[in-house]
Tab-separated table of C-alpha atoms in Angstrom:
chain	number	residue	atom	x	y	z
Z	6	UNK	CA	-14.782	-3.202	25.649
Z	7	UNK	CA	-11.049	-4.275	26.763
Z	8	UNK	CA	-7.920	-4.537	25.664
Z	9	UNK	CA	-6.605	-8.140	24.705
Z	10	UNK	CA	-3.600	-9.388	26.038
Z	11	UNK	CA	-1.642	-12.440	25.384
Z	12	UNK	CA	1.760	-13.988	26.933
Z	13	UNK	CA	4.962	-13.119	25.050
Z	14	UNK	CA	7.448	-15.297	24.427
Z	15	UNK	CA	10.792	-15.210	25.982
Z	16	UNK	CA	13.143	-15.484	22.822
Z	17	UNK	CA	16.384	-14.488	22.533
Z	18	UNK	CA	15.693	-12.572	19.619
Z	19	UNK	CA	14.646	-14.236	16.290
Z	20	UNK	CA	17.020	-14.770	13.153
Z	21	UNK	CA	16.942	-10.685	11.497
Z	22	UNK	CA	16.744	-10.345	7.990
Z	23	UNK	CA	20.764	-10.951	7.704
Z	24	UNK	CA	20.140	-14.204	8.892
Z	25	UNK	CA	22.464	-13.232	12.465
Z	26	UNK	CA	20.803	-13.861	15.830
Z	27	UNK	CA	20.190	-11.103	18.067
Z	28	UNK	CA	21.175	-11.112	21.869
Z	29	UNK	CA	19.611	-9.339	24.548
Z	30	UNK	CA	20.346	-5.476	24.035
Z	31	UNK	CA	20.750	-2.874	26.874
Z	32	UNK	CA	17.925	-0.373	27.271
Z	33	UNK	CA	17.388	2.680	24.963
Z	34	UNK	CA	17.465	5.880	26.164
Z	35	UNK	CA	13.681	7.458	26.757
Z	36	UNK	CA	13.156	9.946	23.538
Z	37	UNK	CA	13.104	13.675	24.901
Z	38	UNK	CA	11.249	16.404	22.392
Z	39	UNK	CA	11.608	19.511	23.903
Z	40	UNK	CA	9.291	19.230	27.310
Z	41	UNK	CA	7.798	15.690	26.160
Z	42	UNK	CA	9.114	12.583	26.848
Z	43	UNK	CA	8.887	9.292	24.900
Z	44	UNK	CA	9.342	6.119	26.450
Z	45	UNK	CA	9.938	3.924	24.618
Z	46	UNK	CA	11.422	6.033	21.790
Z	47	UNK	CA	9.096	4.305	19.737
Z	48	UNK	CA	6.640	6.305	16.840
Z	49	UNK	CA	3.827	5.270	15.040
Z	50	UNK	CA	4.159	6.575	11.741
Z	51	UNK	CA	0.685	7.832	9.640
Z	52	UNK	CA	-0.940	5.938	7.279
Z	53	UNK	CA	-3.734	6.826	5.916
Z	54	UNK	CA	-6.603	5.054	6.039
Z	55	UNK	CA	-4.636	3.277	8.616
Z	56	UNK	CA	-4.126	5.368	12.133
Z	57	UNK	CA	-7.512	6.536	12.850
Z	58	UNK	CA	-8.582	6.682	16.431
Z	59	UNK	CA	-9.377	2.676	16.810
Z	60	UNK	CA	-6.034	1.754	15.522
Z	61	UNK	CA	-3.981	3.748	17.914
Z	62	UNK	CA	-6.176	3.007	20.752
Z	63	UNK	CA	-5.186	-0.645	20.182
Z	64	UNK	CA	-1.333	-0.502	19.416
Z	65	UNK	CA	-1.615	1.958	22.925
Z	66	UNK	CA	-3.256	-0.718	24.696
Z	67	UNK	CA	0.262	-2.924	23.541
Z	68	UNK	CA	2.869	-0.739	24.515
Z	69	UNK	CA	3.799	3.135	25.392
Z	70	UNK	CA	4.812	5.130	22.545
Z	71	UNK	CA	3.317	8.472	20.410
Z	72	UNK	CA	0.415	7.621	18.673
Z	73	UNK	CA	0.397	9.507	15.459
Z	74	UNK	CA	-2.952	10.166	13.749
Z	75	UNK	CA	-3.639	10.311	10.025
Z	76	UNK	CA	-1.761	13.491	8.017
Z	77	UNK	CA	-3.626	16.221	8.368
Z	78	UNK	CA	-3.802	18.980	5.691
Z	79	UNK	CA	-2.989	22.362	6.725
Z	80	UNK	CA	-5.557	23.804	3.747
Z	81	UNK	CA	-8.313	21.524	5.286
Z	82	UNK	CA	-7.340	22.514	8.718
Z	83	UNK	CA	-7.283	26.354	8.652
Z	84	UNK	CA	-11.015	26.388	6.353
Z	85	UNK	CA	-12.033	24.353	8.834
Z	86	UNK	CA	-13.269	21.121	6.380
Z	87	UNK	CA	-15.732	19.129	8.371
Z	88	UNK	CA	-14.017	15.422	7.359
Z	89	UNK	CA	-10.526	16.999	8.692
Z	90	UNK	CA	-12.047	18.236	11.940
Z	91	UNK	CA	-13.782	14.658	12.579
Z	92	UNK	CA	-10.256	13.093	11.785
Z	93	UNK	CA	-7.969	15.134	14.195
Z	94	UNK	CA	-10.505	15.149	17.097
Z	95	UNK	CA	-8.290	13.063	19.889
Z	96	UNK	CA	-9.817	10.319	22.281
Z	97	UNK	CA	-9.921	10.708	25.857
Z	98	UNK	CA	-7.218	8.897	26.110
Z	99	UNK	CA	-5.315	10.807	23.570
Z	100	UNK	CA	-6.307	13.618	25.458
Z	101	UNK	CA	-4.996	11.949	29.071
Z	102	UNK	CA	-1.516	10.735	27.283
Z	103	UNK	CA	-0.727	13.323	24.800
Z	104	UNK	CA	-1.980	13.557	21.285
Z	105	UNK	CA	0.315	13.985	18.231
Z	106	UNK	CA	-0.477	15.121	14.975
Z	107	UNK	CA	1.368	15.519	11.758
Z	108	UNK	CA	0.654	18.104	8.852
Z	109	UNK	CA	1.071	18.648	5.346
Z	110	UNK	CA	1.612	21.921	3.880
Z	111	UNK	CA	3.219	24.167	1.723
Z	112	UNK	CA	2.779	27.451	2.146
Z	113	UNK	CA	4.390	28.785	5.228
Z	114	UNK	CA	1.576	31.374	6.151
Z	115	UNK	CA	-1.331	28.159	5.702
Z	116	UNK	CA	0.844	25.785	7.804
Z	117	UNK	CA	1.440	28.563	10.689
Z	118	UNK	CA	-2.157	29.620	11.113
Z	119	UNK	CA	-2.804	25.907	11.317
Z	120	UNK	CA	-0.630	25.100	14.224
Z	121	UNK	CA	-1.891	28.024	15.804
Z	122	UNK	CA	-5.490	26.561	16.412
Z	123	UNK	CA	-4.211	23.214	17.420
Z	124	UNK	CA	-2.267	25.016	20.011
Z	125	UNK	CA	-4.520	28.414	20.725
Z	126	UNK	CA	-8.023	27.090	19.603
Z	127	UNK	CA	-7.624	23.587	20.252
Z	128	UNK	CA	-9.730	22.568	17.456
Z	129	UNK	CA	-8.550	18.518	18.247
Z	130	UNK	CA	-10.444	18.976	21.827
Z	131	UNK	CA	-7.250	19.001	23.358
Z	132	UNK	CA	-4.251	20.898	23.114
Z	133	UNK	CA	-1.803	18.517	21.196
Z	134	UNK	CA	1.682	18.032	22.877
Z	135	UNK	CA	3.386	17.195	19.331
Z	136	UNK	CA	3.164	17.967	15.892
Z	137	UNK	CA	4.611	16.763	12.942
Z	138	UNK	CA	5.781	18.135	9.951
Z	139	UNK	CA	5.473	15.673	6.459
Z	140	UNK	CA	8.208	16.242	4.080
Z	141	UNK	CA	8.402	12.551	3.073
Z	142	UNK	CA	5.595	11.665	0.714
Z	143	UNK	CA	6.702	10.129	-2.290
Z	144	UNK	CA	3.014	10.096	-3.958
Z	145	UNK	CA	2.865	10.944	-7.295
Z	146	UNK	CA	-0.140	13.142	-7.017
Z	147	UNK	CA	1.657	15.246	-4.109
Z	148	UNK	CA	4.758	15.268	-5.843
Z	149	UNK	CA	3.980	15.894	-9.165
Z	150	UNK	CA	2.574	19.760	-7.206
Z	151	UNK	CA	6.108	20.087	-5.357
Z	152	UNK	CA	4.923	18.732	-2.013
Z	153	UNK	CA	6.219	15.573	0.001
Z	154	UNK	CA	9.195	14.681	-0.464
Z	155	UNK	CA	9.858	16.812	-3.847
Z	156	UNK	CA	9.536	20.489	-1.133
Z	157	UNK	CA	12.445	20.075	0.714
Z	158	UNK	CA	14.618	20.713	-2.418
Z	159	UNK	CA	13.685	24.355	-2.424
Z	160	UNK	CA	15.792	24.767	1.037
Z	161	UNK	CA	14.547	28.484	1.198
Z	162	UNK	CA	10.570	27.134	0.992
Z	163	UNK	CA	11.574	24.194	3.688
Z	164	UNK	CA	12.852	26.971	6.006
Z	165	UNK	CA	10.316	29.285	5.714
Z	166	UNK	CA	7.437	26.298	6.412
Z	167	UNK	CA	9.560	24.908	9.256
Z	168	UNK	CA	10.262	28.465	10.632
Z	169	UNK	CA	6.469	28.937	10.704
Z	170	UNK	CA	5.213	26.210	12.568
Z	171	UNK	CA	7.667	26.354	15.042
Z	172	UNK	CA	7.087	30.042	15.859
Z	173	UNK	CA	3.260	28.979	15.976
Z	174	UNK	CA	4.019	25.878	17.946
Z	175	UNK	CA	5.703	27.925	20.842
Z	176	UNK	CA	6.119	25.463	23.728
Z	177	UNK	CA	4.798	22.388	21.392
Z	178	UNK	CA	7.286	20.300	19.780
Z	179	UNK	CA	7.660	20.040	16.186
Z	180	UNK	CA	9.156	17.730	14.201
Z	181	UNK	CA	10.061	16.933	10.961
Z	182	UNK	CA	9.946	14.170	8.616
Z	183	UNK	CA	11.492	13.395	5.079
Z	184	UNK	CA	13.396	11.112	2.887
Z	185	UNK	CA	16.876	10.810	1.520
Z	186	UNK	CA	15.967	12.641	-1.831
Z	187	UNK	CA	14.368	13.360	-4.753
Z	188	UNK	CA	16.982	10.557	-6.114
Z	189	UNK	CA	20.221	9.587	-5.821
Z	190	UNK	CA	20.669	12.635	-7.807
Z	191	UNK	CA	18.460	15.366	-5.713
Z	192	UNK	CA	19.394	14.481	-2.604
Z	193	UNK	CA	18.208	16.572	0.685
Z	194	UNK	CA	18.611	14.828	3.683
Z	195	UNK	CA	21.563	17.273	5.240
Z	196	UNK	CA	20.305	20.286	4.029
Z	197	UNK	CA	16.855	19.257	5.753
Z	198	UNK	CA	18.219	18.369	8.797
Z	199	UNK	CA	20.629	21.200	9.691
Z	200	UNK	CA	17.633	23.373	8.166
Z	201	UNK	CA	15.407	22.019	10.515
Z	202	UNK	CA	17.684	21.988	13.394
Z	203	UNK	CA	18.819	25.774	13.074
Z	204	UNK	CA	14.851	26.564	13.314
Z	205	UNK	CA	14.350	24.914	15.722
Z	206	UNK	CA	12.692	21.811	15.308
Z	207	UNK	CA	13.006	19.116	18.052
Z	208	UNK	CA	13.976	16.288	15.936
Z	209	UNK	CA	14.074	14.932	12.597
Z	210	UNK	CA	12.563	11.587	11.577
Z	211	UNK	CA	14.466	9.858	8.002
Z	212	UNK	CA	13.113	6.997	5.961
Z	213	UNK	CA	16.121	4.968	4.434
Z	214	UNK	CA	14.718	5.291	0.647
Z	215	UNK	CA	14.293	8.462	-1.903
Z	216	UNK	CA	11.360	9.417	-3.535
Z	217	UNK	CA	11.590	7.626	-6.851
Z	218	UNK	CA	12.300	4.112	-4.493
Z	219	UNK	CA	8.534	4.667	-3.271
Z	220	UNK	CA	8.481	1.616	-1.148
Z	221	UNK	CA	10.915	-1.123	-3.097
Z	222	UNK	CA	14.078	-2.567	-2.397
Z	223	UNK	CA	15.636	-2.673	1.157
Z	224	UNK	CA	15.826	0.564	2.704
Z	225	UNK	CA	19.384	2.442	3.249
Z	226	UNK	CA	20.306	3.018	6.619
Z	227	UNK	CA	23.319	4.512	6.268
Z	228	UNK	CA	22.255	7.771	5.591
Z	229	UNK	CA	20.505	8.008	8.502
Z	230	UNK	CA	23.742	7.435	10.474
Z	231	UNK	CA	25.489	10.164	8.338
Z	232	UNK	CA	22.524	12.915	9.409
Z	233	UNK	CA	22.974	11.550	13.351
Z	234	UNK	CA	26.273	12.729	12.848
Z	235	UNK	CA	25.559	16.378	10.954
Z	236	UNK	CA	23.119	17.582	13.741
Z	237	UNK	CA	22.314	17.696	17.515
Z	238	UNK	CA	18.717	17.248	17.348
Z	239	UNK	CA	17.157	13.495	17.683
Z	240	UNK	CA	17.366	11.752	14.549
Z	241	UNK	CA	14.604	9.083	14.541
Z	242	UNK	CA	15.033	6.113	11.956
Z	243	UNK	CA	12.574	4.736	9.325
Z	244	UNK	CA	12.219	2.240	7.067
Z	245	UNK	CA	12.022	-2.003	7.073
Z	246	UNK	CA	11.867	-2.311	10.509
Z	247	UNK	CA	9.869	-5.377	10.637
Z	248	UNK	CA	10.368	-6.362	14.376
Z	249	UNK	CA	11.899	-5.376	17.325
Z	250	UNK	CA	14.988	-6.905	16.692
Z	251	UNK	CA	15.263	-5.068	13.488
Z	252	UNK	CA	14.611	-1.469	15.891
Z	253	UNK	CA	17.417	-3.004	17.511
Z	254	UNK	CA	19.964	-3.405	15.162
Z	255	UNK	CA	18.730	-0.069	14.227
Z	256	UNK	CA	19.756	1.632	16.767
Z	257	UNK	CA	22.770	0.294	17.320
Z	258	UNK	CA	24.263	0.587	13.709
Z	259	UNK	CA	23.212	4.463	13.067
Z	260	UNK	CA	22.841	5.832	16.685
Z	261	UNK	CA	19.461	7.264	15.992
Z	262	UNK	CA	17.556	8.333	19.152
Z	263	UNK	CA	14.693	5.871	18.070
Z	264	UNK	CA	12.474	4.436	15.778
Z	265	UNK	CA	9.330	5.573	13.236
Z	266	UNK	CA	6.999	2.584	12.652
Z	267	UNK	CA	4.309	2.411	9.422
Z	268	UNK	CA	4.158	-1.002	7.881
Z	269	UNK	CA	6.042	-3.418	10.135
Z	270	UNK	CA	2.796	-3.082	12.414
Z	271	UNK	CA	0.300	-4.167	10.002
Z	272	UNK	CA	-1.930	-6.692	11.132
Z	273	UNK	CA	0.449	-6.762	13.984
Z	274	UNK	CA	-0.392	-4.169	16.583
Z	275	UNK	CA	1.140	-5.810	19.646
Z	276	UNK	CA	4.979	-4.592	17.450
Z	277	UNK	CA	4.487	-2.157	19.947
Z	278	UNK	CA	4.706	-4.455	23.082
Z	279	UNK	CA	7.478	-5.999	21.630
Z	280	UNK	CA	9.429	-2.757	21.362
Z	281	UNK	CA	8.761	-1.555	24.578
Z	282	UNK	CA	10.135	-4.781	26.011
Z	283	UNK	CA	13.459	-4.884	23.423
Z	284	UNK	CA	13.891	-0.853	24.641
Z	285	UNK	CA	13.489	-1.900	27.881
Z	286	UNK	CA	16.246	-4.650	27.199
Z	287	UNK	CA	13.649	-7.718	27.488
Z	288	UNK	CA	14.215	-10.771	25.195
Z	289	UNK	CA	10.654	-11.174	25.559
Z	290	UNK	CA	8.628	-11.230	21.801
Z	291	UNK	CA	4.657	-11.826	21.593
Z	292	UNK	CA	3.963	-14.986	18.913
Z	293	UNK	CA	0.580	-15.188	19.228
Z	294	UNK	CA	-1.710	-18.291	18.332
Z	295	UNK	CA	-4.008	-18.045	15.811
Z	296	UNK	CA	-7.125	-17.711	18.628
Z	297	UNK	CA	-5.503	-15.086	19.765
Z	298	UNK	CA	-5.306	-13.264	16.896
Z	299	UNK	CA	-8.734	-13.731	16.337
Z	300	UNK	CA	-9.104	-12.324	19.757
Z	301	UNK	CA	-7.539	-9.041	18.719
Z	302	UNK	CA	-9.174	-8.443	15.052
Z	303	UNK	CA	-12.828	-8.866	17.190
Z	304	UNK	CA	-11.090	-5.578	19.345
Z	305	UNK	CA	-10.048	-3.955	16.224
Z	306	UNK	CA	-13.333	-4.233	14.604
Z	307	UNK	CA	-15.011	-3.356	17.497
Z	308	UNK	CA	-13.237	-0.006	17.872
Z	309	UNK	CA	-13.809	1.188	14.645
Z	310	UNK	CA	-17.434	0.582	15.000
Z	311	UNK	CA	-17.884	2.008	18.196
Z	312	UNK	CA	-16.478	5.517	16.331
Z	313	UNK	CA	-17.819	4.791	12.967
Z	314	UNK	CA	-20.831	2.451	13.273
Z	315	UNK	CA	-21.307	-0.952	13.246
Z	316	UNK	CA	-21.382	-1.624	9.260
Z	317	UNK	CA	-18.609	0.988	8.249
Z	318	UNK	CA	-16.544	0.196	11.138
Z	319	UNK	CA	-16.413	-3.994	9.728
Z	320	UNK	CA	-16.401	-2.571	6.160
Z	321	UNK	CA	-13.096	-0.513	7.479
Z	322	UNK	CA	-11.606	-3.278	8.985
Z	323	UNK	CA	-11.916	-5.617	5.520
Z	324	UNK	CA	-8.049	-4.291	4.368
Z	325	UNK	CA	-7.015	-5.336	8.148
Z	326	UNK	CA	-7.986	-9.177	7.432
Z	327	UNK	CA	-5.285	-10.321	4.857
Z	328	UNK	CA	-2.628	-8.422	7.083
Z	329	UNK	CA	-3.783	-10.377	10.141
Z	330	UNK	CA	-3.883	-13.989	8.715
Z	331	UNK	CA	-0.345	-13.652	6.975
Z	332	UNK	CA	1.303	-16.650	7.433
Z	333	UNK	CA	-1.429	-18.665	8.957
Z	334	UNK	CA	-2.784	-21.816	7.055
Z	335	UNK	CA	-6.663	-20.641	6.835
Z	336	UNK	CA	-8.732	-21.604	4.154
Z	337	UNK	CA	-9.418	-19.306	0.792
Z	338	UNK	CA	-13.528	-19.494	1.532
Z	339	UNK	CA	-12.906	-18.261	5.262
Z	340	UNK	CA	-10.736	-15.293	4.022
Z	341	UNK	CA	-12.769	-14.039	1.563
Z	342	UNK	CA	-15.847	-14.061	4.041
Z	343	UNK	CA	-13.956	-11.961	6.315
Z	344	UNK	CA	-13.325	-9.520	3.605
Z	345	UNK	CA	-16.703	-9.027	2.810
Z	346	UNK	CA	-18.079	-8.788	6.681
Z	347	UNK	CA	-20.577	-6.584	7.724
Z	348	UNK	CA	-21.368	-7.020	11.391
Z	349	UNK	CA	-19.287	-7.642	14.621
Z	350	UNK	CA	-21.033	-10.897	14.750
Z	351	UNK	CA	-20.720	-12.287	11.196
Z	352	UNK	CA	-17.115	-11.603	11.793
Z	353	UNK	CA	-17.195	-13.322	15.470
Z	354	UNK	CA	-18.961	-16.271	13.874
Z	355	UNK	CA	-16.094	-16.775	10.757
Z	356	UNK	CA	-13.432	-16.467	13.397
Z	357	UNK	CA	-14.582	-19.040	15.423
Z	358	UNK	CA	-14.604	-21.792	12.169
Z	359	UNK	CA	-10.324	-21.208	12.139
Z	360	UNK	CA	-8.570	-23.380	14.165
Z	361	UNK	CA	-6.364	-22.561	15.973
Z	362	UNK	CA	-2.246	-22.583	15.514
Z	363	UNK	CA	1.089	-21.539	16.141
Z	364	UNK	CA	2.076	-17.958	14.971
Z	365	UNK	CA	3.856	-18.852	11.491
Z	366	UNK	CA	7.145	-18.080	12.315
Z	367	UNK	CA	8.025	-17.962	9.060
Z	368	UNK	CA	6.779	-14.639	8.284
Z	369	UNK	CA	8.645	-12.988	11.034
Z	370	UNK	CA	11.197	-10.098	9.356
Z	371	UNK	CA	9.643	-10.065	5.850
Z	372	UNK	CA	8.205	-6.568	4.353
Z	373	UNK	CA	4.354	-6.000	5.204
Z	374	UNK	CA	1.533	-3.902	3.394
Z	375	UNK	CA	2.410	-1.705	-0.215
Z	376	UNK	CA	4.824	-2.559	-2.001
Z	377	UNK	CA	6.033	-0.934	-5.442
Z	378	UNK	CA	8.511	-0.594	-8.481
Z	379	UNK	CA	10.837	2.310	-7.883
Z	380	UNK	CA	9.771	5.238	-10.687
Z	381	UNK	CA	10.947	8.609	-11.988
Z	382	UNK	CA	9.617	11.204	-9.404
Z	383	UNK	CA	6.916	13.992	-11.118
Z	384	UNK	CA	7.590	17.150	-10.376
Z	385	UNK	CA	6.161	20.389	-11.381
Z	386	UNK	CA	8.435	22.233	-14.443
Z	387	UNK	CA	11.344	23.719	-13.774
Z	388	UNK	CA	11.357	22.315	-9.997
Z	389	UNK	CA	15.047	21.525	-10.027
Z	390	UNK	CA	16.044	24.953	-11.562
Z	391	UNK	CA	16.277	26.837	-8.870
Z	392	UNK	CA	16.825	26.038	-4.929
Z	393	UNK	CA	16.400	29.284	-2.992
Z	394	UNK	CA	13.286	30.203	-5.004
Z	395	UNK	CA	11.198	30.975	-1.913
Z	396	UNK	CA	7.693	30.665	-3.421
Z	397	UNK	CA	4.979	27.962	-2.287
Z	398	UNK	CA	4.306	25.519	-5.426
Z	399	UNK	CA	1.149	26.225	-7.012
Z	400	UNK	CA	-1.598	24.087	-6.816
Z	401	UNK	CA	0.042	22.185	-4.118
Z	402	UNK	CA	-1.957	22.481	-1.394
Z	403	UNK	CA	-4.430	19.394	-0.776
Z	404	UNK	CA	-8.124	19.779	-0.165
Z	405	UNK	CA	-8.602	16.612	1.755
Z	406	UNK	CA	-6.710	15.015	4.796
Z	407	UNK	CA	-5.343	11.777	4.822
Z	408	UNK	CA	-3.106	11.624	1.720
């Protein structure tokens, strides 16, 4: 199997979402965490479902990066659940480049005895040089148990968990990742980030939106100028950053050290070529034709089977098709046979009945994937009563990996 590649497109940078066009931007600075470098400072953030082992072998095979895999949970991890070894095992070329995982947990003792045999035991096949720590779930089933994004509000708890992982981590980077708040009532941000900082943590990752936003409205960037300003660590931005421009502007309006990217590359893996060439200070963007889209579902498809089999790998890639064809003018008969395919050559035949056309530009800086209705956050009782109360939530730690 091999990559696909396509020709970019040498624009000066497409209209962003404010409707201002972008000019060519100098180079961003290389992303240091502790003794790894990042270049570009560019993240993939975890999805689940999403970044298993095919998907991050083909944004890789688009542009440089770290490569996050799925959220793995430190319960799952340390009794040694069979589904949550499969999922953290890295591929060779993981293995070759540096493999990065991010954890969820609550209890400090769990999530340090986790870290501990990716680093001592190895138990991904490799020893991982980053992990992550999740403090920015806003799902109501995590949150509801005082997880996510609800955890860093007991600041004592935060520390502890933080504290833990990096004493287990040694020489391994860890960083962390959260939201604003609770709500515009709870909020943590600060707290979390000088927390994290005076533990030592190598950086801190922000998405623009609280808990109770989920994933509506337009995220807020501003705080995560305000938290460049309250530490020295990196602070890494999330949230709407639909293209590269949009990393761009980014950058330049809150000084973060670089970018975390979840939906902005769904159904568009080759973001990540794109951002490598804006970091590098390239005007050059990839609009690829329809055929050449094509050209990269066939890869995507084809990873997943060769790790999963032939008929779950296509039945995995079904949720990929919709992202993939957004914008494009293909009929309703066409797309619903892709999202029932079962074989790599079903799905080669179907592809081959589209014709081929322009990349709709018209879909360039619009939202991608979930969307939702902002909500009240659940929390476990008496959550908010106390924020030094040092004791993991019970009940909160997950069973199964992947959120």
């Amino acid at each position: 199997m091999t990559a696909v590649h396509f020709r970019g497109s040498a624009r000066q940078g497409p209209p962003t979402l404010d409707g201002v066009t972008s000019t060519l931007a100098p180079a961003v600075a290389p992303l240091r965490l502790g003794p790894l470098t990042v270049d570009p400072a560019v993240v993939l953030a975890p999805m689940a479902g999403i970044t298993n082992p095919a998907f991050r072998t083909l944004c890789r095979e688009f542009g440089a990066g770290l490569y996050v895999c799925e959220m793995i949970t430190t319960r799952a991890l340390v009794e040694r659940n069979e589904k949550t070894l499969r999922m953290i095992r890295a591929t060779p070329e993981e293995a070759a480049a540096g493999f990065s995982v991010q954890l969820y947990g609550v209890d400090p003792a769990t999530v340090g005895r986790a870290v501990e045999m990716l680093v001592d035991e190895e138990v991904a096949g490799t020893r991982p040089a980053h992990v992550d720590l999740n403090f920015g779930c806003p799902v109501p089933k995590v949150t509801r148990k005082g997880g996510g994004s609800a955890l860093p509000w007991r600041r004592v708890l935060f520390r502890d968990i933080v504290r833990a992982a990096v004493r287990a981590a040694r020489d391994v980077p860890v960083t962390v990742k959260t939201r604003i708040g609770i709500d515009a009532d709870h909020v943590t941000y600060l707290d979390a980030g000088r927390i994290a900082q005076d533990e030592g943590a190598a950086a801190i990752t922000l998405h623009g939106r609280t808990a109770d936003q989920l994933y509506s409205g337009t995220a807020d960037w501003a705080p995560i100028a305000r938290l460049v300003e309250a530490v020295d660590i990196p602070v890494l931005g999330n949230g709407d950053v639909w293209e590269a421009d949009d990393a761009l502007r980014m950058v330049d309006t809150t000084g973060c050290a670089g970018v975390v990217i979840g939906r902005g590359c769904l159904g568009r893996p080759w973001l990540f070529g794109d951002l490598a060439a804006a970091f590098a200070g390239s005007p050059r963007r990839a609009l690829p034709t329809l055929r050449e889209v094509a050209a990269v579902m066939h890869r995507h498809a084809q990873l997943l089977s060769a790790g999963q089999g032939e008929l779950h790998g296509c039945t995995d890639f079904r949720k990929h098709v919709a992202w993939y064809l957004k914008g494009f003018s293909v009929g309703s008969d066409v797309r619903r046979a892709l999202a029932m395919v079962s074989s790599l050559d079903e799905l080669a035949g179907l592809l081959d009945r589209i014709e081929d056309q322009p990349y709709p530009t018209a879909v360039l800086g619009g939202p991608r994937g979930r969307t939702s209705s902002p909500r009240p956050v659940a929390l476990p009782e008496g959550w908010l009563d106390d924020r030094d109360d040092p004791r993991p939530p019970a009940g909160a730690e997950l069973e199964t990996s992947g959120g």
